[in-house]
mmCIF file of C-alpha atoms in Angstrom:
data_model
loop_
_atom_site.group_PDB
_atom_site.id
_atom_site.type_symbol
_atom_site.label_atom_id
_atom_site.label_comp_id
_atom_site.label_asym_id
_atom_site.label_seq_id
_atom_site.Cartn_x
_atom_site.Cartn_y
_atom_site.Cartn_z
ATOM 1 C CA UNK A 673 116.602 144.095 92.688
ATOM 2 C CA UNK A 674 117.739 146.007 89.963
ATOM 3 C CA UNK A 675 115.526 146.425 86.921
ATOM 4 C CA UNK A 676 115.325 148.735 84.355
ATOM 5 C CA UNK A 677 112.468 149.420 81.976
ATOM 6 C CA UNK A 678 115.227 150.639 79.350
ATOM 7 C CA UNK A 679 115.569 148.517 76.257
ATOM 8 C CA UNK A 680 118.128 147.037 74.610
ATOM 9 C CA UNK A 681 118.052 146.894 70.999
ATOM 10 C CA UNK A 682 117.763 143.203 69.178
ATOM 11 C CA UNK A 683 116.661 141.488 66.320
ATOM 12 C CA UNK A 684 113.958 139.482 68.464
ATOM 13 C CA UNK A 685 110.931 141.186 69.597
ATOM 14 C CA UNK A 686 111.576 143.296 72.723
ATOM 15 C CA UNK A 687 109.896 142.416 76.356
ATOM 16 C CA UNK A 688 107.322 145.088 77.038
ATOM 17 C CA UNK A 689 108.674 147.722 79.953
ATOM 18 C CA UNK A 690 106.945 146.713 83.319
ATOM 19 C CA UNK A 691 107.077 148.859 86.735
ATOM 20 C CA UNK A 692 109.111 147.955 89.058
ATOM 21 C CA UNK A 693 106.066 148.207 91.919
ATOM 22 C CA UNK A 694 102.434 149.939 91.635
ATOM 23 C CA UNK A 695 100.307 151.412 94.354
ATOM 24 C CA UNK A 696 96.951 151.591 93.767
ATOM 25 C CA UNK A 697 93.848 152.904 95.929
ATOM 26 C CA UNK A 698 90.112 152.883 93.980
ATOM 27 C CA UNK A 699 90.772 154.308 90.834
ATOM 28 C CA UNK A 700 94.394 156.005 91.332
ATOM 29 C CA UNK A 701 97.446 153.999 91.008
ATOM 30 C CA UNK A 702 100.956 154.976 90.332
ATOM 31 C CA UNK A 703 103.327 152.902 88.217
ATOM 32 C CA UNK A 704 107.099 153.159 89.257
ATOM 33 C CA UNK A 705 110.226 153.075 87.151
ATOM 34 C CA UNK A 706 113.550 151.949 87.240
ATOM 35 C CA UNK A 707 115.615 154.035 85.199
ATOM 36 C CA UNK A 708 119.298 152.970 84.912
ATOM 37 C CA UNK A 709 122.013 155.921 84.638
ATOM 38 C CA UNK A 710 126.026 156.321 84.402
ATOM 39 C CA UNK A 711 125.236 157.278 88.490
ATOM 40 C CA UNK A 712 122.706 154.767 88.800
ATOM 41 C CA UNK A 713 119.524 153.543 89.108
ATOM 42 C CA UNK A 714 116.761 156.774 89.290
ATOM 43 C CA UNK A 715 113.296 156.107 90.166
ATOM 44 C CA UNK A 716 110.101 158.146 88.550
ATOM 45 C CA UNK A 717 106.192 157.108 89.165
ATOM 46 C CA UNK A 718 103.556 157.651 86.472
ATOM 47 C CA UNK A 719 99.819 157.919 87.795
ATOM 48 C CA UNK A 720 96.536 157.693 86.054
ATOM 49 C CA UNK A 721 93.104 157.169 87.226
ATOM 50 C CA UNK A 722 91.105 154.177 86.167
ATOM 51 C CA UNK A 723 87.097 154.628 84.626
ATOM 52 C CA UNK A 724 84.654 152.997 82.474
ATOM 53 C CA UNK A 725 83.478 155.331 79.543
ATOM 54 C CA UNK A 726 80.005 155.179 78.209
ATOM 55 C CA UNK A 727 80.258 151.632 77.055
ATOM 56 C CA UNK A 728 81.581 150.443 79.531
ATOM 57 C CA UNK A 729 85.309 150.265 78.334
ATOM 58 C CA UNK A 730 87.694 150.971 80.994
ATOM 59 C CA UNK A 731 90.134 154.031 80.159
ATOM 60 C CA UNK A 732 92.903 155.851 81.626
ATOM 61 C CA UNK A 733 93.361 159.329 82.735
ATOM 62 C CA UNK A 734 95.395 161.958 84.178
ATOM 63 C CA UNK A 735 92.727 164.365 85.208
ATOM 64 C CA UNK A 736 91.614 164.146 88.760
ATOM 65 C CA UNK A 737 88.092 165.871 90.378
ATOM 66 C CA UNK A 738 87.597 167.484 93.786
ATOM 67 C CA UNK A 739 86.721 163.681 95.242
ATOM 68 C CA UNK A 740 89.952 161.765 93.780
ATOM 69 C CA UNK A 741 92.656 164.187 95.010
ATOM 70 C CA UNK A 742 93.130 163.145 98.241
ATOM 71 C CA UNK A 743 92.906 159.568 96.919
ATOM 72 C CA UNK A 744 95.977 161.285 94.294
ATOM 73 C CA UNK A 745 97.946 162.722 97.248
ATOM 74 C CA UNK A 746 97.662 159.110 99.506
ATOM 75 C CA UNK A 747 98.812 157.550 96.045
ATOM 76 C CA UNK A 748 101.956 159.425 95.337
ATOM 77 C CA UNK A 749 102.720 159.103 98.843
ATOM 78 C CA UNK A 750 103.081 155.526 98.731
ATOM 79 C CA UNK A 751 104.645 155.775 95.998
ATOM 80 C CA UNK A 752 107.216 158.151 97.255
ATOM 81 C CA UNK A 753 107.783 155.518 100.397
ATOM 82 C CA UNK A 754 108.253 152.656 97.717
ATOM 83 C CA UNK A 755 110.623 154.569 96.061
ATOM 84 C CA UNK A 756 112.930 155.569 98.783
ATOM 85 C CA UNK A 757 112.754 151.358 99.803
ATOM 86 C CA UNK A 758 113.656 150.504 96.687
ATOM 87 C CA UNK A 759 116.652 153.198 96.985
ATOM 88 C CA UNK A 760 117.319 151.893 100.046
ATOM 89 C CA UNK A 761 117.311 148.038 99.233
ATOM 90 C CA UNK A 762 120.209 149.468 96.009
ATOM 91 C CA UNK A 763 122.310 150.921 98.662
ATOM 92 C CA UNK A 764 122.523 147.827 100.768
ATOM 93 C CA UNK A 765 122.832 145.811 97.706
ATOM 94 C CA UNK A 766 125.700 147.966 96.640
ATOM 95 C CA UNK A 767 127.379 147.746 99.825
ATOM 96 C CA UNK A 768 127.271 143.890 99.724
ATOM 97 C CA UNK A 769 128.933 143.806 96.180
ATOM 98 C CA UNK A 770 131.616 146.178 97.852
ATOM 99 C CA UNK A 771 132.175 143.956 100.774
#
């Protein structure tokens, strides 16, 4: 599973980047990246919180209050266990190319 939300450059219109997996509890959700590098593929997780403003169109943020930071911390938890299965599911991938 290796993706990569790095372009290449061509003349047709480029594929928007997409996460490789999300987590998301209420609000809070974390988007992670594949990142491809000469020593391989690094993972990274953005999170924002989801809201509706005062007419009612949704918007992002990256400011959390007292009541979403333990929703925050559960997020980038799961995030950090996606992360280290995806490493994981590389490795093995890796060592069945080598074999």
């Amino acid at each position: 599973m290796k993706k990569s939300n790095t372009t290449k450059s061509t003349a047709a219109k480029a594929e928007p980047q997409q996460p490789v997996a999300k987590v998301k509890i209420g609000a809070v959700s974390a988007a992670i990246w594949a990142n491809e590098t000469e020593k391989g593929t690094r993972y990274n997780a953005t999170i924002e919180r989801r809201y509706r403003d005062a007419n009612g169109d949704w918007k992002t943020s990256g400011s959390y209050g007292r009541d979403d930071l333990l929703t925050l911390a559960k997020v980038a938890d799961q995030a950090h266990s996606k992360i280290v299965e995806l490493m994981a599911a590389d490795r093995a991938e890796e060592q069945a190319d080598a074999a």
